[in-house]
Amino acid sequence: MLMFYMAMIDDEADQLRFADFYNQYRKQMLYVSYHILNDYQEAEDAVQVALLGIAQHIRTVPAGNEKVVKAYVLTAARNAALNLAAKK
């Protein structure tokens, strides 16, 4: 699945940055989403939606401060899960 997102990003540095986000925060994103949705498949869907949004807007993701990046990525997962929950 990572390769799908990487194909959307033109710049190699941004691809590496996204791969770092994916590898470092994907499980935490799933944890956040699962606690909102209480369903593993729906939580996976929410994480995929969040990752898609991050890949599309990789240049706007804050750089440098790891705490800010983590908050950004986990907020994206939370918002995707909340949007999915509202549609149920």
Short mmCIF file of N, CA, C and O in Angstrom, two decimals:
data_model
loop_
_atom_site.label_atom_id
_atom_site.label_comp_id
_atom_site.label_asym_id
_atom_site.label_seq_id
_atom_site.Cartn_x
_atom_site.Cartn_y
_atom_site.Cartn_z
N MET A 1 0.82 -1.19 0.00
CA MET A 1 0.00 0.00 0.00
C MET A 1 0.86 1.25 0.00
O MET A 1 0.48 2.26 -0.57
N LEU A 2 2.00 1.19 0.63
CA LEU A 2 2.89 2.33 0.68
C LEU A 2 3.26 2.80 -0.72
O LEU A 2 3.32 4.00 -0.99
N MET A 3 3.48 1.86 -1.62
CA MET A 3 3.88 2.22 -2.99
C MET A 3 2.78 3.01 -3.70
O MET A 3 3.08 3.88 -4.52
N PHE A 4 1.53 2.74 -3.40
CA PHE A 4 0.42 3.50 -3.98
C PHE A 4 0.55 4.97 -3.63
O PHE A 4 0.42 5.84 -4.47
N TYR A 5 0.82 5.25 -2.36
CA TYR A 5 0.95 6.63 -1.91
C TYR A 5 2.21 7.28 -2.48
O TYR A 5 2.21 8.44 -2.86
N MET A 6 3.28 6.50 -2.52
CA MET A 6 4.55 7.03 -3.03
C MET A 6 4.41 7.44 -4.50
O MET A 6 5.03 8.42 -4.92
N ALA A 7 3.60 6.73 -5.25
CA ALA A 7 3.40 7.06 -6.67
C ALA A 7 2.69 8.41 -6.84
O ALA A 7 2.83 9.05 -7.88
N MET A 8 1.99 8.84 -5.82
CA MET A 8 1.26 10.12 -5.89
C MET A 8 2.17 11.31 -5.65
O MET A 8 1.80 12.44 -5.95
N ILE A 9 3.34 11.08 -5.10
CA ILE A 9 4.25 12.15 -4.70
C ILE A 9 5.39 12.24 -5.70
O ILE A 9 6.08 11.25 -5.94
N ASP A 10 5.59 13.42 -6.27
CA ASP A 10 6.60 13.60 -7.30
C ASP A 10 8.02 13.74 -6.77
O ASP A 10 8.95 13.18 -7.31
N ASP A 11 8.20 14.49 -5.72
CA ASP A 11 9.51 14.80 -5.20
C ASP A 11 10.05 13.64 -4.36
O ASP A 11 9.36 13.13 -3.47
N GLU A 12 11.29 13.24 -4.62
CA GLU A 12 11.88 12.10 -3.91
C GLU A 12 12.04 12.38 -2.42
O GLU A 12 11.81 11.50 -1.59
N ALA A 13 12.40 13.59 -2.07
CA ALA A 13 12.54 13.94 -0.65
C ALA A 13 11.19 13.84 0.06
O ALA A 13 11.11 13.36 1.19
N ASP A 14 10.12 14.28 -0.61
CA ASP A 14 8.78 14.17 -0.04
C ASP A 14 8.35 12.71 0.07
O ASP A 14 7.66 12.33 1.01
N GLN A 15 8.76 11.89 -0.89
CA GLN A 15 8.45 10.45 -0.83
C GLN A 15 9.10 9.82 0.40
O GLN A 15 8.45 9.05 1.11
N LEU A 16 10.36 10.16 0.64
CA LEU A 16 11.05 9.62 1.80
C LEU A 16 10.41 10.12 3.10
O LEU A 16 10.28 9.36 4.06
N ARG A 17 10.02 11.37 3.10
CA ARG A 17 9.36 11.94 4.28
C ARG A 17 8.03 11.22 4.54
O ARG A 17 7.72 10.87 5.69
N PHE A 18 7.26 10.98 3.48
CA PHE A 18 5.99 10.26 3.64
C PHE A 18 6.23 8.84 4.13
O PHE A 18 5.50 8.35 5.00
N ALA A 19 7.24 8.17 3.59
CA ALA A 19 7.55 6.81 4.02
C ALA A 19 7.89 6.78 5.51
O ALA A 19 7.49 5.85 6.23
N ASP A 20 8.59 7.81 5.98
CA ASP A 20 8.88 7.90 7.41
C ASP A 20 7.59 8.03 8.23
O ASP A 20 7.42 7.37 9.24
N PHE A 21 6.68 8.90 7.77
CA PHE A 21 5.38 9.06 8.46
C PHE A 21 4.65 7.73 8.50
O PHE A 21 4.13 7.33 9.53
N TYR A 22 4.59 7.08 7.36
CA TYR A 22 3.87 5.83 7.22
C TYR A 22 4.42 4.78 8.18
O TYR A 22 3.66 4.14 8.93
N ASN A 23 5.73 4.60 8.15
CA ASN A 23 6.35 3.57 8.98
C ASN A 23 6.32 3.90 10.47
O ASN A 23 6.17 3.01 11.30
N GLN A 24 6.45 5.15 10.79
CA GLN A 24 6.53 5.54 12.20
C GLN A 24 5.17 5.67 12.87
O GLN A 24 5.02 5.35 14.04
N TYR A 25 4.15 6.13 12.13
CA TYR A 25 2.88 6.49 12.79
C TYR A 25 1.67 5.65 12.38
O TYR A 25 0.61 5.81 12.97
N ARG A 26 1.81 4.77 11.42
CA ARG A 26 0.65 4.02 10.94
C ARG A 26 -0.07 3.25 12.05
O ARG A 26 -1.28 3.29 12.17
N LYS A 27 0.68 2.56 12.89
CA LYS A 27 0.06 1.79 13.98
C LYS A 27 -0.62 2.70 14.99
O LYS A 27 -1.71 2.37 15.48
N GLN A 28 -0.02 3.83 15.28
CA GLN A 28 -0.64 4.77 16.21
C GLN A 28 -1.90 5.38 15.61
O GLN A 28 -2.89 5.60 16.31
N MET A 29 -1.87 5.61 14.31
CA MET A 29 -3.05 6.13 13.62
C MET A 29 -4.19 5.10 13.69
O MET A 29 -5.34 5.46 13.93
N LEU A 30 -3.84 3.85 13.52
CA LEU A 30 -4.84 2.78 13.61
C LEU A 30 -5.41 2.70 15.02
O LEU A 30 -6.62 2.54 15.19
N TYR A 31 -4.58 2.85 16.02
CA TYR A 31 -5.01 2.83 17.41
C TYR A 31 -6.02 3.95 17.69
O TYR A 31 -7.08 3.72 18.26
N VAL A 32 -5.69 5.16 17.24
CA VAL A 32 -6.57 6.31 17.44
C VAL A 32 -7.91 6.08 16.73
O VAL A 32 -8.98 6.30 17.30
N SER A 33 -7.84 5.62 15.49
CA SER A 33 -9.05 5.39 14.71
C SER A 33 -9.91 4.28 15.30
O SER A 33 -11.14 4.39 15.35
N TYR A 34 -9.26 3.22 15.76
CA TYR A 34 -10.01 2.10 16.32
C TYR A 34 -10.78 2.51 17.57
O TYR A 34 -11.91 2.08 17.79
N HIS A 35 -10.20 3.35 18.39
CA HIS A 35 -10.87 3.77 19.62
C HIS A 35 -12.06 4.68 19.36
O HIS A 35 -12.93 4.83 20.23
N ILE A 36 -12.13 5.24 18.19
CA ILE A 36 -13.30 6.04 17.81
C ILE A 36 -14.36 5.16 17.17
O ILE A 36 -15.54 5.27 17.48
N LEU A 37 -13.92 4.24 16.31
CA LEU A 37 -14.87 3.46 15.50
C LEU A 37 -15.22 2.10 16.09
O LEU A 37 -16.24 1.51 15.73
N ASN A 38 -14.36 1.56 16.94
CA ASN A 38 -14.56 0.23 17.53
C ASN A 38 -14.76 -0.87 16.50
O ASN A 38 -15.49 -1.83 16.73
N ASP A 39 -14.14 -0.70 15.36
CA ASP A 39 -14.20 -1.70 14.30
C ASP A 39 -12.89 -1.65 13.54
O ASP A 39 -12.52 -0.59 13.03
N TYR A 40 -12.19 -2.77 13.47
CA TYR A 40 -10.86 -2.79 12.87
C TYR A 40 -10.89 -2.40 11.40
O TYR A 40 -10.05 -1.61 10.95
N GLN A 41 -11.83 -2.94 10.64
CA GLN A 41 -11.89 -2.64 9.20
C GLN A 41 -12.18 -1.16 8.95
O GLN A 41 -11.58 -0.55 8.07
N GLU A 42 -13.10 -0.61 9.70
CA GLU A 42 -13.41 0.81 9.53
C GLU A 42 -12.24 1.68 9.97
O GLU A 42 -11.96 2.71 9.36
N ALA A 43 -11.54 1.27 11.02
CA ALA A 43 -10.36 2.00 11.47
C ALA A 43 -9.29 1.98 10.39
O ALA A 43 -8.63 2.98 10.12
N GLU A 44 -9.10 0.82 9.74
CA GLU A 44 -8.16 0.71 8.63
C GLU A 44 -8.55 1.66 7.50
O GLU A 44 -7.69 2.33 6.93
N ASP A 45 -9.84 1.70 7.19
CA ASP A 45 -10.32 2.62 6.15
C ASP A 45 -10.03 4.07 6.52
O ASP A 45 -9.59 4.85 5.66
N ALA A 46 -10.25 4.42 7.75
CA ALA A 46 -10.00 5.79 8.20
C ALA A 46 -8.51 6.14 8.09
O ALA A 46 -8.15 7.24 7.65
N VAL A 47 -7.66 5.21 8.44
CA VAL A 47 -6.22 5.44 8.33
C VAL A 47 -5.82 5.62 6.87
O VAL A 47 -5.02 6.50 6.53
N GLN A 48 -6.40 4.81 5.99
CA GLN A 48 -6.09 4.94 4.57
C GLN A 48 -6.53 6.30 4.03
O GLN A 48 -5.82 6.94 3.25
N VAL A 49 -7.69 6.76 4.46
CA VAL A 49 -8.17 8.09 4.04
C VAL A 49 -7.23 9.17 4.56
O VAL A 49 -6.87 10.10 3.83
N ALA A 50 -6.82 9.05 5.81
CA ALA A 50 -5.90 10.03 6.39
C ALA A 50 -4.56 10.02 5.66
O ALA A 50 -4.01 11.09 5.34
N LEU A 51 -4.03 8.85 5.37
CA LEU A 51 -2.76 8.76 4.66
C LEU A 51 -2.87 9.32 3.25
O LEU A 51 -1.93 9.96 2.76
N LEU A 52 -3.99 9.10 2.61
CA LEU A 52 -4.21 9.66 1.28
C LEU A 52 -4.17 11.18 1.34
O LEU A 52 -3.52 11.83 0.52
N GLY A 53 -4.83 11.75 2.32
CA GLY A 53 -4.83 13.20 2.49
C GLY A 53 -3.43 13.73 2.78
O GLY A 53 -3.03 14.77 2.25
N ILE A 54 -2.69 13.02 3.61
CA ILE A 54 -1.33 13.44 3.92
C ILE A 54 -0.45 13.37 2.68
O ILE A 54 0.34 14.28 2.41
N ALA A 55 -0.60 12.31 1.89
CA ALA A 55 0.19 12.18 0.66
C ALA A 55 -0.14 13.31 -0.32
O ALA A 55 0.76 13.86 -0.96
N GLN A 56 -1.41 13.65 -0.42
CA GLN A 56 -1.82 14.71 -1.34
C GLN A 56 -1.33 16.08 -0.90
O GLN A 56 -1.13 16.96 -1.74
N HIS A 57 -1.13 16.26 0.39
CA HIS A 57 -0.73 17.57 0.92
C HIS A 57 0.59 17.49 1.68
O HIS A 57 0.79 18.21 2.67
N ILE A 58 1.49 16.64 1.22
CA ILE A 58 2.73 16.39 1.94
C ILE A 58 3.54 17.66 2.17
O ILE A 58 4.20 17.82 3.18
N ARG A 59 3.46 18.59 1.26
CA ARG A 59 4.25 19.83 1.39
C ARG A 59 3.72 20.74 2.50
O ARG A 59 4.44 21.62 2.96
N THR A 60 2.49 20.55 2.92
CA THR A 60 1.93 21.39 3.99
C THR A 60 2.13 20.78 5.38
O THR A 60 1.85 21.45 6.37
N VAL A 61 2.60 19.54 5.43
CA VAL A 61 2.83 18.89 6.72
C VAL A 61 4.03 19.57 7.37
O VAL A 61 5.08 19.73 6.74
N PRO A 62 3.90 20.00 8.63
CA PRO A 62 4.99 20.68 9.30
C PRO A 62 6.26 19.81 9.34
O PRO A 62 6.18 18.60 9.44
N ALA A 63 7.39 20.46 9.26
CA ALA A 63 8.67 19.74 9.29
C ALA A 63 9.47 20.16 10.51
O ALA A 63 9.25 21.23 11.07
N GLY A 64 10.37 19.30 10.90
CA GLY A 64 11.31 19.65 11.95
C GLY A 64 10.94 19.13 13.32
O GLY A 64 11.61 18.27 13.85
N ASN A 65 9.88 19.63 13.90
CA ASN A 65 9.50 19.27 15.27
C ASN A 65 8.69 17.97 15.25
O ASN A 65 7.57 17.93 14.76
N GLU A 66 9.26 16.92 15.82
CA GLU A 66 8.62 15.61 15.80
C GLU A 66 7.27 15.60 16.52
O GLU A 66 6.33 14.93 16.10
N LYS A 67 7.15 16.35 17.60
CA LYS A 67 5.88 16.40 18.34
C LYS A 67 4.78 17.03 17.49
O LYS A 67 3.63 16.57 17.52
N VAL A 68 5.12 18.05 16.74
CA VAL A 68 4.14 18.72 15.88
C VAL A 68 3.72 17.78 14.74
O VAL A 68 2.54 17.68 14.41
N VAL A 69 4.69 17.08 14.17
CA VAL A 69 4.39 16.12 13.09
C VAL A 69 3.49 15.01 13.60
O VAL A 69 2.49 14.66 12.96
N LYS A 70 3.81 14.48 14.77
CA LYS A 70 3.00 13.40 15.35
C LYS A 70 1.58 13.90 15.60
O LYS A 70 0.61 13.20 15.28
N ALA A 71 1.44 15.08 16.15
CA ALA A 71 0.11 15.65 16.40
C ALA A 71 -0.65 15.83 15.09
O ALA A 71 -1.85 15.52 15.02
N TYR A 72 0.01 16.29 14.06
CA TYR A 72 -0.62 16.50 12.75
C TYR A 72 -1.14 15.19 12.18
O TYR A 72 -2.29 15.08 11.76
N VAL A 73 -0.28 14.17 12.19
CA VAL A 73 -0.63 12.88 11.61
C VAL A 73 -1.75 12.20 12.40
O VAL A 73 -2.71 11.68 11.82
N LEU A 74 -1.66 12.23 13.72
CA LEU A 74 -2.69 11.59 14.53
C LEU A 74 -4.01 12.36 14.48
O LEU A 74 -5.08 11.76 14.55
N THR A 75 -3.93 13.67 14.32
CA THR A 75 -5.15 14.46 14.16
C THR A 75 -5.82 14.13 12.83
O THR A 75 -7.05 14.04 12.76
N ALA A 76 -5.02 13.91 11.80
CA ALA A 76 -5.58 13.51 10.50
C ALA A 76 -6.32 12.17 10.64
O ALA A 76 -7.43 12.00 10.11
N ALA A 77 -5.74 11.24 11.38
CA ALA A 77 -6.39 9.94 11.59
C ALA A 77 -7.66 10.10 12.41
O ALA A 77 -8.70 9.50 12.09
N ARG A 78 -7.61 10.90 13.46
CA ARG A 78 -8.79 11.13 14.29
C ARG A 78 -9.92 11.76 13.48
O ARG A 78 -11.07 11.34 13.55
N ASN A 79 -9.59 12.77 12.69
CA ASN A 79 -10.61 13.44 11.89
C ASN A 79 -11.21 12.51 10.84
O ASN A 79 -12.42 12.54 10.61
N ALA A 80 -10.38 11.69 10.22
CA ALA A 80 -10.89 10.73 9.24
C ALA A 80 -11.83 9.74 9.91
O ALA A 80 -12.88 9.38 9.37
N ALA A 81 -11.48 9.29 11.12
CA ALA A 81 -12.34 8.35 11.86
C ALA A 81 -13.65 9.02 12.27
O ALA A 81 -14.71 8.41 12.16
N LEU A 82 -13.57 10.25 12.72
CA LEU A 82 -14.79 10.97 13.11
C LEU A 82 -15.70 11.19 11.91
O LEU A 82 -16.93 11.08 12.02
N ASN A 83 -15.12 11.52 10.77
CA ASN A 83 -15.92 11.68 9.54
C ASN A 83 -16.59 10.37 9.15
O ASN A 83 -17.76 10.37 8.75
N LEU A 84 -15.86 9.29 9.25
CA LEU A 84 -16.42 7.99 8.93
C LEU A 84 -17.53 7.61 9.92
O LEU A 84 -18.57 7.09 9.52
N ALA A 85 -17.33 7.90 11.19
CA ALA A 85 -18.33 7.60 12.21
C ALA A 85 -19.59 8.42 11.97
O ALA A 85 -20.70 7.92 12.17
N ALA A 86 -19.44 9.65 11.53
CA ALA A 86 -20.60 10.49 11.27
C ALA A 86 -21.42 9.98 10.10
O ALA A 86 -22.64 10.19 10.06
N LYS A 87 -20.78 9.31 9.18
CA LYS A 87 -21.49 8.77 8.00
C LYS A 87 -22.27 7.50 8.32
O LYS A 87 -23.14 7.11 7.56
N LYS A 88 -21.95 6.87 9.47
CA LYS A 88 -22.64 5.61 9.83
C LYS A 88 -24.04 5.88 10.28
O LYS A 88 -24.53 6.56 10.93
#
